[in-house]
């Protein structure tokens, strides 16, 4: 749920990636977004909805996938940003520490924030710029 919009997924009948729905409970409108196809070596770990009705009537869906092969202390993350305005997506690849967490993201002021409980830290992804920032150790 993000500023009144709700996002949910249903498995697709043909066994490929799920279909995502963004609905507005107040208006009863629902839009479908079948964005990602499953890819070998990549695992979907988070889907976030970014919407601020004071700035725009459009929303973004943020898909976070991680490469199943680890790079030691680092892991490769792919962030796909789907825009309802352009009905297209763009992709950002970032390398993050292997213990970075991306569950339970919250949208605020143009970015998705993820709190990592074990590290007691927060990471964020600036949607417009396409940059993922992790806290520095030490």
mmCIF file with all atom_site columns, N, CA and C in Angstrom, residues 6-80:
data_model
loop_
_atom_site.group_PDB
_atom_site.id
_atom_site.type_symbol
_atom_site.label_atom_id
_atom_site.label_alt_id
_atom_site.label_comp_id
_atom_site.label_asym_id
_atom_site.label_entity_id
_atom_site.label_seq_id
_atom_site.pdbx_PDB_ins_code
_atom_site.Cartn_x
_atom_site.Cartn_y
_atom_site.Cartn_z
_atom_site.occupancy
_atom_site.B_iso_or_equiv
_atom_site.pdbx_formal_charge
_atom_site.auth_seq_id
_atom_site.auth_comp_id
_atom_site.auth_asym_id
_atom_site.auth_atom_id
_atom_site.pdbx_PDB_model_num
ATOM 1   N N  . UNK A 1 6  ? -2.706  0.116   -3.980  1.00 0.00 ? 6  UNK A N  1
ATOM 2   C CA . UNK A 1 6  ? -2.357  -1.208  -3.465  1.00 0.00 ? 6  UNK A CA 1
ATOM 3   C C  . UNK A 1 6  ? -1.795  -2.033  -4.622  1.00 0.00 ? 6  UNK A C  1
ATOM 4   N N  . UNK A 1 7  ? -0.739  -2.795  -4.357  1.00 0.00 ? 7  UNK A N  1
ATOM 5   C CA . UNK A 1 7  ? -0.126  -3.646  -5.372  1.00 0.00 ? 7  UNK A CA 1
ATOM 6   C C  . UNK A 1 7  ? -0.174  -5.089  -4.894  1.00 0.00 ? 7  UNK A C  1
ATOM 7   N N  . UNK A 1 8  ? -0.586  -5.993  -5.775  1.00 0.00 ? 8  UNK A N  1
ATOM 8   C CA . UNK A 1 8  ? -0.565  -7.417  -5.454  1.00 0.00 ? 8  UNK A CA 1
ATOM 9   C C  . UNK A 1 8  ? -0.256  -8.209  -6.714  1.00 0.00 ? 8  UNK A C  1
ATOM 10  N N  . UNK A 1 9  ? 0.097   -9.476  -6.538  1.00 0.00 ? 9  UNK A N  1
ATOM 11  C CA . UNK A 1 9  ? 0.495   -10.320 -7.667  1.00 0.00 ? 9  UNK A CA 1
ATOM 12  C C  . UNK A 1 9  ? -0.305  -11.610 -7.672  1.00 0.00 ? 9  UNK A C  1
ATOM 13  N N  . UNK A 1 10 ? -0.490  -12.150 -8.864  1.00 0.00 ? 10 UNK A N  1
ATOM 14  C CA . UNK A 1 10 ? -1.096  -13.466 -9.044  1.00 0.00 ? 10 UNK A CA 1
ATOM 15  C C  . UNK A 1 10 ? -0.228  -14.241 -10.025 1.00 0.00 ? 10 UNK A C  1
ATOM 16  N N  . UNK A 1 11 ? -0.038  -15.550 -9.771  1.00 0.00 ? 11 UNK A N  1
ATOM 17  C CA . UNK A 1 11 ? 0.748   -16.352 -10.719 1.00 0.00 ? 11 UNK A CA 1
ATOM 18  C C  . UNK A 1 11 ? 0.067   -16.359 -12.085 1.00 0.00 ? 11 UNK A C  1
ATOM 19  N N  . UNK A 1 12 ? 0.861   -16.312 -13.125 1.00 0.00 ? 12 UNK A N  1
ATOM 20  C CA . UNK A 1 12 ? 0.293   -16.343 -14.465 1.00 0.00 ? 12 UNK A CA 1
ATOM 21  C C  . UNK A 1 12 ? -0.049  -17.778 -14.830 1.00 0.00 ? 12 UNK A C  1
ATOM 22  N N  . UNK A 1 13 ? -1.119  -17.954 -15.575 1.00 0.00 ? 13 UNK A N  1
ATOM 23  C CA . UNK A 1 13 ? -1.618  -19.294 -15.902 1.00 0.00 ? 13 UNK A CA 1
ATOM 24  C C  . UNK A 1 13 ? -0.635  -20.133 -16.701 1.00 0.00 ? 13 UNK A C  1
ATOM 25  N N  . UNK A 1 14 ? 0.216   -19.496 -17.508 1.00 0.00 ? 14 UNK A N  1
ATOM 26  C CA . UNK A 1 14 ? 1.133   -20.272 -18.338 1.00 0.00 ? 14 UNK A CA 1
ATOM 27  C C  . UNK A 1 14 ? 2.420   -20.651 -17.605 1.00 0.00 ? 14 UNK A C  1
ATOM 28  N N  . UNK A 1 15 ? 2.515   -20.308 -16.314 1.00 0.00 ? 15 UNK A N  1
ATOM 29  C CA . UNK A 1 15 ? 3.679   -20.694 -15.525 1.00 0.00 ? 15 UNK A CA 1
ATOM 30  C C  . UNK A 1 15 ? 4.836   -19.718 -15.600 1.00 0.00 ? 15 UNK A C  1
ATOM 31  N N  . UNK A 1 16 ? 4.702   -18.687 -16.440 1.00 0.00 ? 16 UNK A N  1
ATOM 32  C CA . UNK A 1 16 ? 5.766   -17.683 -16.483 1.00 0.00 ? 16 UNK A CA 1
ATOM 33  C C  . UNK A 1 16 ? 5.589   -16.736 -15.294 1.00 0.00 ? 16 UNK A C  1
ATOM 34  N N  . UNK A 1 17 ? 6.302   -15.628 -15.297 1.00 0.00 ? 17 UNK A N  1
ATOM 35  C CA . UNK A 1 17 ? 6.266   -14.702 -14.164 1.00 0.00 ? 17 UNK A CA 1
ATOM 36  C C  . UNK A 1 17 ? 4.866   -14.251 -13.805 1.00 0.00 ? 17 UNK A C  1
ATOM 37  N N  . UNK A 1 18 ? 4.689   -13.769 -12.582 1.00 0.00 ? 18 UNK A N  1
ATOM 38  C CA . UNK A 1 18 ? 3.364   -13.356 -12.130 1.00 0.00 ? 18 UNK A CA 1
ATOM 39  C C  . UNK A 1 18 ? 2.885   -12.081 -12.824 1.00 0.00 ? 18 UNK A C  1
ATOM 40  N N  . UNK A 1 19 ? 1.591   -11.861 -12.765 1.00 0.00 ? 19 UNK A N  1
ATOM 41  C CA . UNK A 1 19 ? 0.992   -10.615 -13.221 1.00 0.00 ? 19 UNK A CA 1
ATOM 42  C C  . UNK A 1 19 ? 0.793   -9.744  -11.996 1.00 0.00 ? 19 UNK A C  1
ATOM 43  N N  . UNK A 1 20 ? 1.185   -8.477  -12.090 1.00 0.00 ? 20 UNK A N  1
ATOM 44  C CA . UNK A 1 20 ? 1.039   -7.540  -10.978 1.00 0.00 ? 20 UNK A CA 1
ATOM 45  C C  . UNK A 1 20 ? -0.149  -6.633  -11.243 1.00 0.00 ? 20 UNK A C  1
ATOM 46  N N  . UNK A 1 21 ? -0.870  -6.329  -10.189 1.00 0.00 ? 21 UNK A N  1
ATOM 47  C CA . UNK A 1 21 ? -2.028  -5.461  -10.270 1.00 0.00 ? 21 UNK A CA 1
ATOM 48  C C  . UNK A 1 21 ? -1.819  -4.280  -9.334  1.00 0.00 ? 21 UNK A C  1
ATOM 49  N N  . UNK A 1 22 ? -2.131  -3.103  -9.821  1.00 0.00 ? 22 UNK A N  1
ATOM 50  C CA . UNK A 1 22 ? -2.118  -1.909  -8.977  1.00 0.00 ? 22 UNK A CA 1
ATOM 51  C C  . UNK A 1 22 ? -3.549  -1.406  -8.964  1.00 0.00 ? 22 UNK A C  1
ATOM 52  N N  . UNK A 1 23 ? -4.119  -1.327  -7.765  1.00 0.00 ? 23 UNK A N  1
ATOM 53  C CA . UNK A 1 23 ? -5.512  -0.909  -7.691  1.00 0.00 ? 23 UNK A CA 1
ATOM 54  C C  . UNK A 1 23 ? -5.673  0.300   -6.770  1.00 0.00 ? 23 UNK A C  1
ATOM 55  N N  . UNK A 1 24 ? -6.698  1.059   -7.093  1.00 0.00 ? 24 UNK A N  1
ATOM 56  C CA . UNK A 1 24 ? -7.083  2.208   -6.296  1.00 0.00 ? 24 UNK A CA 1
ATOM 57  C C  . UNK A 1 24 ? -8.421  1.867   -5.659  1.00 0.00 ? 24 UNK A C  1
ATOM 58  N N  . UNK A 1 25 ? -8.431  1.465   -4.380  1.00 0.00 ? 25 UNK A N  1
ATOM 59  C CA . UNK A 1 25 ? -9.678  1.062   -3.733  1.00 0.00 ? 25 UNK A CA 1
ATOM 60  C C  . UNK A 1 25 ? -10.728 2.172   -3.709  1.00 0.00 ? 25 UNK A C  1
ATOM 61  N N  . UNK A 1 26 ? -10.305 3.426   -3.679  1.00 0.00 ? 26 UNK A N  1
ATOM 62  C CA . UNK A 1 26 ? -11.258 4.537   -3.630  1.00 0.00 ? 26 UNK A CA 1
ATOM 63  C C  . UNK A 1 26 ? -12.035 4.673   -4.936  1.00 0.00 ? 26 UNK A C  1
ATOM 64  N N  . UNK A 1 27 ? -11.356 4.468   -6.075  1.00 0.00 ? 27 UNK A N  1
ATOM 65  C CA . UNK A 1 27 ? -12.021 4.621   -7.370  1.00 0.00 ? 27 UNK A CA 1
ATOM 66  C C  . UNK A 1 27 ? -12.485 3.291   -7.954  1.00 0.00 ? 27 UNK A C  1
ATOM 67  N N  . UNK A 1 28 ? -11.950 2.185   -7.425  1.00 0.00 ? 28 UNK A N  1
ATOM 68  C CA . UNK A 1 28 ? -12.285 0.870   -7.958  1.00 0.00 ? 28 UNK A CA 1
ATOM 69  C C  . UNK A 1 28 ? -11.507 0.517   -9.218  1.00 0.00 ? 28 UNK A C  1
ATOM 70  N N  . UNK A 1 29 ? -10.584 1.362   -9.639  1.00 0.00 ? 29 UNK A N  1
ATOM 71  C CA . UNK A 1 29 ? -9.796  1.092   -10.841 1.00 0.00 ? 29 UNK A CA 1
ATOM 72  C C  . UNK A 1 29 ? -8.634  0.158   -10.528 1.00 0.00 ? 29 UNK A C  1
ATOM 73  N N  . UNK A 1 30 ? -8.359  -0.743  -11.478 1.00 0.00 ? 30 UNK A N  1
ATOM 74  C CA . UNK A 1 30 ? -7.216  -1.649  -11.365 1.00 0.00 ? 30 UNK A CA 1
ATOM 75  C C  . UNK A 1 30 ? -6.472  -1.657  -12.691 1.00 0.00 ? 30 UNK A C  1
ATOM 76  N N  . UNK A 1 31 ? -5.150  -1.608  -12.614 1.00 0.00 ? 31 UNK A N  1
ATOM 77  C CA . UNK A 1 31 ? -4.300  -1.698  -13.806 1.00 0.00 ? 31 UNK A CA 1
ATOM 78  C C  . UNK A 1 31 ? -3.420  -2.935  -13.675 1.00 0.00 ? 31 UNK A C  1
ATOM 79  N N  . UNK A 1 32 ? -3.165  -3.563  -14.819 1.00 0.00 ? 32 UNK A N  1
ATOM 80  C CA . UNK A 1 32 ? -2.302  -4.746  -14.828 1.00 0.00 ? 32 UNK A CA 1
ATOM 81  C C  . UNK A 1 32 ? -0.929  -4.366  -15.332 1.00 0.00 ? 32 UNK A C  1
ATOM 82  N N  . UNK A 1 33 ? 0.069   -5.031  -14.767 1.00 0.00 ? 33 UNK A N  1
ATOM 83  C CA . UNK A 1 33 ? 1.444   -4.796  -15.200 1.00 0.00 ? 33 UNK A CA 1
ATOM 84  C C  . UNK A 1 33 ? 2.181   -6.122  -15.170 1.00 0.00 ? 33 UNK A C  1
ATOM 85  N N  . UNK A 1 34 ? 2.347   -6.710  -16.331 1.00 0.00 ? 34 UNK A N  1
ATOM 86  C CA . UNK A 1 34 ? 3.125   -7.950  -16.425 1.00 0.00 ? 34 UNK A CA 1
ATOM 87  C C  . UNK A 1 34 ? 4.502   -7.561  -16.917 1.00 0.00 ? 34 UNK A C  1
ATOM 88  N N  . UNK A 1 35 ? 5.392   -7.356  -15.994 1.00 0.00 ? 35 UNK A N  1
ATOM 89  C CA . UNK A 1 35 ? 6.654   -6.714  -16.312 1.00 0.00 ? 35 UNK A CA 1
ATOM 90  C C  . UNK A 1 35 ? 7.795   -7.694  -16.509 1.00 0.00 ? 35 UNK A C  1
ATOM 91  N N  . UNK A 1 36 ? 8.016   -8.528  -15.518 1.00 0.00 ? 36 UNK A N  1
ATOM 92  C CA . UNK A 1 36 ? 9.224   -9.350  -15.497 1.00 0.00 ? 36 UNK A CA 1
ATOM 93  C C  . UNK A 1 36 ? 8.948   -10.786 -15.896 1.00 0.00 ? 36 UNK A C  1
ATOM 94  N N  . UNK A 1 37 ? 9.795   -11.296 -16.726 1.00 0.00 ? 37 UNK A N  1
ATOM 95  C CA . UNK A 1 37 ? 9.777   -12.718 -17.038 1.00 0.00 ? 37 UNK A CA 1
ATOM 96  C C  . UNK A 1 37 ? 10.860  -13.369 -16.181 1.00 0.00 ? 37 UNK A C  1
ATOM 97  N N  . UNK A 1 38 ? 10.603  -14.582 -15.679 1.00 0.00 ? 38 UNK A N  1
ATOM 98  C CA . UNK A 1 38 ? 11.635  -15.252 -14.878 1.00 0.00 ? 38 UNK A CA 1
ATOM 99  C C  . UNK A 1 38 ? 12.910  -15.429 -15.697 1.00 0.00 ? 38 UNK A C  1
ATOM 100 N N  . UNK A 1 39 ? 14.038  -15.227 -15.057 1.00 0.00 ? 39 UNK A N  1
ATOM 101 C CA . UNK A 1 39 ? 15.321  -15.394 -15.731 1.00 0.00 ? 39 UNK A CA 1
ATOM 102 C C  . UNK A 1 39 ? 16.208  -16.290 -14.893 1.00 0.00 ? 39 UNK A C  1
ATOM 103 N N  . UNK A 1 40 ? 16.959  -17.149 -15.581 1.00 0.00 ? 40 UNK A N  1
ATOM 104 C CA . UNK A 1 40 ? 17.888  -18.031 -14.876 1.00 0.00 ? 40 UNK A CA 1
ATOM 105 C C  . UNK A 1 40 ? 18.890  -17.189 -14.101 1.00 0.00 ? 40 UNK A C  1
ATOM 106 N N  . UNK A 1 41 ? 19.279  -17.667 -12.944 1.00 0.00 ? 41 UNK A N  1
ATOM 107 C CA . UNK A 1 41 ? 20.274  -17.037 -12.071 1.00 0.00 ? 41 UNK A CA 1
ATOM 108 C C  . UNK A 1 41 ? 19.805  -15.756 -11.388 1.00 0.00 ? 41 UNK A C  1
ATOM 109 N N  . UNK A 1 42 ? 18.543  -15.364 -11.541 1.00 0.00 ? 42 UNK A N  1
ATOM 110 C CA . UNK A 1 42 ? 18.034  -14.163 -10.876 1.00 0.00 ? 42 UNK A CA 1
ATOM 111 C C  . UNK A 1 42 ? 16.800  -14.529 -10.062 1.00 0.00 ? 42 UNK A C  1
ATOM 112 N N  . UNK A 1 43 ? 16.722  -13.994 -8.842  1.00 0.00 ? 43 UNK A N  1
ATOM 113 C CA . UNK A 1 43 ? 15.606  -14.292 -7.938  1.00 0.00 ? 43 UNK A CA 1
ATOM 114 C C  . UNK A 1 43 ? 14.954  -12.980 -7.505  1.00 0.00 ? 43 UNK A C  1
ATOM 115 N N  . UNK A 1 44 ? 13.643  -12.882 -7.690  1.00 0.00 ? 44 UNK A N  1
ATOM 116 C CA . UNK A 1 44 ? 12.906  -11.698 -7.256  1.00 0.00 ? 44 UNK A CA 1
ATOM 117 C C  . UNK A 1 44 ? 12.858  -11.681 -5.734  1.00 0.00 ? 44 UNK A C  1
ATOM 118 N N  . UNK A 1 45 ? 13.326  -10.589 -5.125  1.00 0.00 ? 45 UNK A N  1
ATOM 119 C CA . UNK A 1 45 ? 13.346  -10.522 -3.663  1.00 0.00 ? 45 UNK A CA 1
ATOM 120 C C  . UNK A 1 45 ? 12.451  -9.424  -3.100  1.00 0.00 ? 45 UNK A C  1
ATOM 121 N N  . UNK A 1 46 ? 12.029  -8.472  -3.938  1.00 0.00 ? 46 UNK A N  1
ATOM 122 C CA . UNK A 1 46 ? 11.157  -7.409  -3.426  1.00 0.00 ? 46 UNK A CA 1
ATOM 123 C C  . UNK A 1 46 ? 10.438  -6.710  -4.570  1.00 0.00 ? 46 UNK A C  1
ATOM 124 N N  . UNK A 1 47 ? 9.214   -6.286  -4.293  1.00 0.00 ? 47 UNK A N  1
ATOM 125 C CA . UNK A 1 47 ? 8.448   -5.434  -5.200  1.00 0.00 ? 47 UNK A CA 1
ATOM 126 C C  . UNK A 1 47 ? 7.939   -4.275  -4.356  1.00 0.00 ? 47 UNK A C  1
ATOM 127 N N  . UNK A 1 48 ? 8.190   -3.062  -4.814  1.00 0.00 ? 48 UNK A N  1
ATOM 128 C CA . UNK A 1 48 ? 7.761   -1.880  -4.080  1.00 0.00 ? 48 UNK A CA 1
ATOM 129 C C  . UNK A 1 48 ? 6.952   -0.970  -4.990  1.00 0.00 ? 48 UNK A C  1
ATOM 130 N N  . UNK A 1 49 ? 6.002   -0.276  -4.404  1.00 0.00 ? 49 UNK A N  1
ATOM 131 C CA . UNK A 1 49 ? 5.156   0.671   -5.113  1.00 0.00 ? 49 UNK A CA 1
ATOM 132 C C  . UNK A 1 49 ? 5.559   2.072   -4.686  1.00 0.00 ? 49 UNK A C  1
ATOM 133 N N  . UNK A 1 50 ? 5.796   2.949   -5.652  1.00 0.00 ? 50 UNK A N  1
ATOM 134 C CA . UNK A 1 50 ? 6.178   4.334   -5.363  1.00 0.00 ? 50 UNK A CA 1
ATOM 135 C C  . UNK A 1 50 ? 5.134   5.261   -5.979  1.00 0.00 ? 50 UNK A C  1
ATOM 136 N N  . UNK A 1 51 ? 4.435   6.004   -5.117  1.00 0.00 ? 51 UNK A N  1
ATOM 137 C CA . UNK A 1 51 ? 3.359   6.870   -5.593  1.00 0.00 ? 51 UNK A CA 1
ATOM 138 C C  . UNK A 1 51 ? 3.180   8.034   -4.637  1.00 0.00 ? 51 UNK A C  1
ATOM 139 N N  . UNK A 1 52 ? 3.202   9.235   -5.185  1.00 0.00 ? 52 UNK A N  1
ATOM 140 C CA . UNK A 1 52 ? 2.932   10.439  -4.402  1.00 0.00 ? 52 UNK A CA 1
ATOM 141 C C  . UNK A 1 52 ? 1.915   11.278  -5.172  1.00 0.00 ? 52 UNK A C  1
ATOM 142 N N  . UNK A 1 53 ? 0.635   11.221  -4.773  1.00 0.00 ? 53 UNK A N  1
ATOM 143 C CA . UNK A 1 53 ? -0.411  11.924  -5.520  1.00 0.00 ? 53 UNK A CA 1
ATOM 144 C C  . UNK A 1 53 ? -0.251  13.445  -5.506  1.00 0.00 ? 53 UNK A C  1
ATOM 145 N N  . UNK A 1 54 ? 0.549   13.975  -4.587  1.00 0.00 ? 54 UNK A N  1
ATOM 146 C CA . UNK A 1 54 ? 0.782   15.421  -4.564  1.00 0.00 ? 54 UNK A CA 1
ATOM 147 C C  . UNK A 1 54 ? 1.769   15.852  -5.650  1.00 0.00 ? 54 UNK A C  1
ATOM 148 N N  . UNK A 1 55 ? 2.547   14.895  -6.169  1.00 0.00 ? 55 UNK A N  1
ATOM 149 C CA . UNK A 1 55 ? 3.545   15.211  -7.198  1.00 0.00 ? 55 UNK A CA 1
ATOM 150 C C  . UNK A 1 55 ? 3.131   14.752  -8.591  1.00 0.00 ? 55 UNK A C  1
ATOM 151 N N  . UNK A 1 56 ? 2.379   13.654  -8.671  1.00 0.00 ? 56 UNK A N  1
ATOM 152 C CA . UNK A 1 56 ? 2.041   13.095  -9.978  1.00 0.00 ? 56 UNK A CA 1
ATOM 153 C C  . UNK A 1 56 ? 0.872   12.123  -9.851  1.00 0.00 ? 56 UNK A C  1
ATOM 154 N N  . UNK A 1 57 ? 0.141   11.965  -10.939 1.00 0.00 ? 57 UNK A N  1
ATOM 155 C CA . UNK A 1 57 ? -0.943  10.978  -10.971 1.00 0.00 ? 57 UNK A CA 1
ATOM 156 C C  . UNK A 1 57 ? -0.419  9.594   -11.338 1.00 0.00 ? 57 UNK A C  1
ATOM 157 N N  . UNK A 1 58 ? 0.881   9.497   -11.617 1.00 0.00 ? 58 UNK A N  1
ATOM 158 C CA . UNK A 1 58 ? 1.482   8.244   -12.051 1.00 0.00 ? 58 UNK A CA 1
ATOM 159 C C  . UNK A 1 58 ? 2.274   7.594   -10.924 1.00 0.00 ? 58 UNK A C  1
ATOM 160 N N  . UNK A 1 59 ? 2.506   6.304   -11.056 1.00 0.00 ? 59 UNK A N  1
ATOM 161 C CA . UNK A 1 59 ? 3.248   5.546   -10.043 1.00 0.00 ? 59 UNK A CA 1
ATOM 162 C C  . UNK A 1 59 ? 4.393   4.799   -10.707 1.00 0.00 ? 59 UNK A C  1
ATOM 163 N N  . UNK A 1 60 ? 5.295   4.297   -9.880  1.00 0.00 ? 60 UNK A N  1
ATOM 164 C CA . UNK A 1 60 ? 6.376   3.418   -10.321 1.00 0.00 ? 60 UNK A CA 1
ATOM 165 C C  . UNK A 1 60 ? 6.288   2.118   -9.544  1.00 0.00 ? 60 UNK A C  1
ATOM 166 N N  . UNK A 1 61 ? 6.567   1.021   -10.210 1.00 0.00 ? 61 UNK A N  1
ATOM 167 C CA . UNK A 1 61 ? 6.754   -0.266  -9.540  1.00 0.00 ? 61 UNK A CA 1
ATOM 168 C C  . UNK A 1 61 ? 8.247   -0.550  -9.562  1.00 0.00 ? 61 UNK A C  1
ATOM 169 N N  . UNK A 1 62 ? 8.787   -0.908  -8.399  1.00 0.00 ? 62 UNK A N  1
ATOM 170 C CA . UNK A 1 62 ? 10.209  -1.163  -8.262  1.00 0.00 ? 62 UNK A CA 1
ATOM 171 C C  . UNK A 1 62 ? 10.394  -2.651  -7.977  1.00 0.00 ? 62 UNK A C  1
ATOM 172 N N  . UNK A 1 63 ? 11.057  -3.355  -8.887  1.00 0.00 ? 63 UNK A N  1
ATOM 173 C CA . UNK A 1 63 ? 11.318  -4.783  -8.738  1.00 0.00 ? 63 UNK A CA 1
ATOM 174 C C  . UNK A 1 63 ? 12.793  -4.965  -8.404  1.00 0.00 ? 63 UNK A C  1
ATOM 175 N N  . UNK A 1 64 ? 13.080  -5.655  -7.309  1.00 0.00 ? 64 UNK A N  1
ATOM 176 C CA . UNK A 1 64 ? 14.463  -5.900  -6.900  1.00 0.00 ? 64 UNK A CA 1
ATOM 177 C C  . UNK A 1 64 ? 14.741  -7.389  -7.055  1.00 0.00 ? 64 UNK A C  1
ATOM 178 N N  . UNK A 1 65 ? 15.711  -7.732  -7.887  1.00 0.00 ? 65 UNK A N  1
ATOM 179 C CA . UNK A 1 65 ? 16.108  -9.129  -8.069  1.00 0.00 ? 65 UNK A CA 1
ATOM 180 C C  . UNK A 1 65 ? 17.589  -9.252  -7.747  1.00 0.00 ? 65 UNK A C  1
ATOM 181 N N  . UNK A 1 66 ? 17.967  -10.426 -7.249  1.00 0.00 ? 66 UNK A N  1
ATOM 182 C CA . UNK A 1 66 ? 19.384  -10.638 -6.955  1.00 0.00 ? 66 UNK A CA 1
ATOM 183 C C  . UNK A 1 66 ? 19.898  -11.810 -7.762  1.00 0.00 ? 66 UNK A C  1
ATOM 184 N N  . UNK A 1 67 ? 21.146  -11.698 -8.154  1.00 0.00 ? 67 UNK A N  1
ATOM 185 C CA . UNK A 1 67 ? 21.789  -12.776 -8.893  1.00 0.00 ? 67 UNK A CA 1
ATOM 186 C C  . UNK A 1 67 ? 22.088  -13.898 -7.917  1.00 0.00 ? 67 UNK A C  1
ATOM 187 N N  . UNK A 1 68 ? 21.773  -15.127 -8.312  1.00 0.00 ? 68 UNK A N  1
ATOM 188 C CA . UNK A 1 68 ? 21.942  -16.259 -7.392  1.00 0.00 ? 68 UNK A CA 1
ATOM 189 C C  . UNK A 1 68 ? 23.408  -16.581 -7.133  1.00 0.00 ? 68 UNK A C  1
ATOM 190 N N  . UNK A 1 69 ? 24.286  -16.155 -8.017  1.00 0.00 ? 69 UNK A N  1
ATOM 191 C CA . UNK A 1 69 ? 25.718  -16.370 -7.793  1.00 0.00 ? 69 UNK A CA 1
ATOM 192 C C  . UNK A 1 69 ? 26.271  -15.198 -6.998  1.00 0.00 ? 69 UNK A C  1
ATOM 193 N N  . UNK A 1 70 ? 26.894  -15.487 -5.889  1.00 0.00 ? 70 UNK A N  1
ATOM 194 C CA . UNK A 1 70 ? 27.445  -14.446 -5.026  1.00 0.00 ? 70 UNK A CA 1
ATOM 195 C C  . UNK A 1 70 ? 28.843  -14.058 -5.480  1.00 0.00 ? 70 UNK A C  1
ATOM 196 N N  . UNK A 1 71 ? 29.229  -12.840 -5.171  1.00 0.00 ? 71 UNK A N  1
ATOM 197 C CA . UNK A 1 71 ? 30.575  -12.360 -5.474  1.00 0.00 ? 71 UNK A CA 1
ATOM 198 C C  . UNK A 1 71 ? 31.356  -12.208 -4.177  1.00 0.00 ? 71 UNK A C  1
ATOM 199 N N  . UNK A 1 72 ? 31.318  -13.211 -3.317  1.00 0.00 ? 72 UNK A N  1
ATOM 200 C CA . UNK A 1 72 ? 31.991  -13.140 -2.017  1.00 0.00 ? 72 UNK A CA 1
ATOM 201 C C  . UNK A 1 72 ? 31.237  -12.238 -1.066  1.00 0.00 ? 72 UNK A C  1
ATOM 202 N N  . UNK A 1 73 ? 31.840  -11.114 -0.697  1.00 0.00 ? 73 UNK A N  1
ATOM 203 C CA . UNK A 1 73 ? 31.193  -10.198 0.239   1.00 0.00 ? 73 UNK A CA 1
ATOM 204 C C  . UNK A 1 73 ? 30.208  -9.270  -0.464  1.00 0.00 ? 73 UNK A C  1
ATOM 205 N N  . UNK A 1 74 ? 30.098  -9.373  -1.781  1.00 0.00 ? 74 UNK A N  1
ATOM 206 C CA . UNK A 1 74 ? 29.188  -8.539  -2.559  1.00 0.00 ? 74 UNK A CA 1
ATOM 207 C C  . UNK A 1 74 ? 28.160  -9.415  -3.277  1.00 0.00 ? 74 UNK A C  1
ATOM 208 N N  . UNK A 1 75 ? 27.021  -8.814  -3.627  1.00 0.00 ? 75 UNK A N  1
ATOM 209 C CA . UNK A 1 75 ? 26.053  -9.496  -4.480  1.00 0.00 ? 75 UNK A CA 1
ATOM 210 C C  . UNK A 1 75 ? 25.542  -8.498  -5.506  1.00 0.00 ? 75 UNK A C  1
ATOM 211 N N  . UNK A 1 76 ? 25.162  -9.015  -6.662  1.00 0.00 ? 76 UNK A N  1
ATOM 212 C CA . UNK A 1 76 ? 24.668  -8.173  -7.738  1.00 0.00 ? 76 UNK A CA 1
ATOM 213 C C  . UNK A 1 76 ? 23.149  -8.072  -7.618  1.00 0.00 ? 76 UNK A C  1
ATOM 214 N N  . UNK A 1 77 ? 22.653  -6.848  -7.628  1.00 0.00 ? 77 UNK A N  1
ATOM 215 C CA . UNK A 1 77 ? 21.224  -6.570  -7.543  1.00 0.00 ? 77 UNK A CA 1
ATOM 216 C C  . UNK A 1 77 ? 20.802  -5.876  -8.832  1.00 0.00 ? 77 UNK A C  1
ATOM 217 N N  . UNK A 1 78 ? 19.665  -6.302  -9.370  1.00 0.00 ? 78 UNK A N  1
ATOM 218 C CA . UNK A 1 78 ? 19.086  -5.628  -10.530 1.00 0.00 ? 78 UNK A CA 1
ATOM 219 C C  . UNK A 1 78 ? 17.796  -4.967  -10.065 1.00 0.00 ? 78 UNK A C  1
ATOM 220 N N  . UNK A 1 79 ? 17.669  -3.697  -10.329 1.00 0.00 ? 79 UNK A N  1
ATOM 221 C CA . UNK A 1 79 ? 16.461  -2.964  -9.952  1.00 0.00 ? 79 UNK A CA 1
ATOM 222 C C  . UNK A 1 79 ? 15.779  -2.519  -11.240 1.00 0.00 ? 79 UNK A C  1
ATOM 223 N N  . UNK A 1 80 ? 14.549  -2.998  -11.442 1.00 0.00 ? 80 UNK A N  1
ATOM 224 C CA . UNK A 1 80 ? 13.750  -2.614  -12.600 1.00 0.00 ? 80 UNK A CA 1
ATOM 225 C C  . UNK A 1 80 ? 12.708  -1.613  -12.132 1.00 0.00 ? 80 UNK A C  1
#
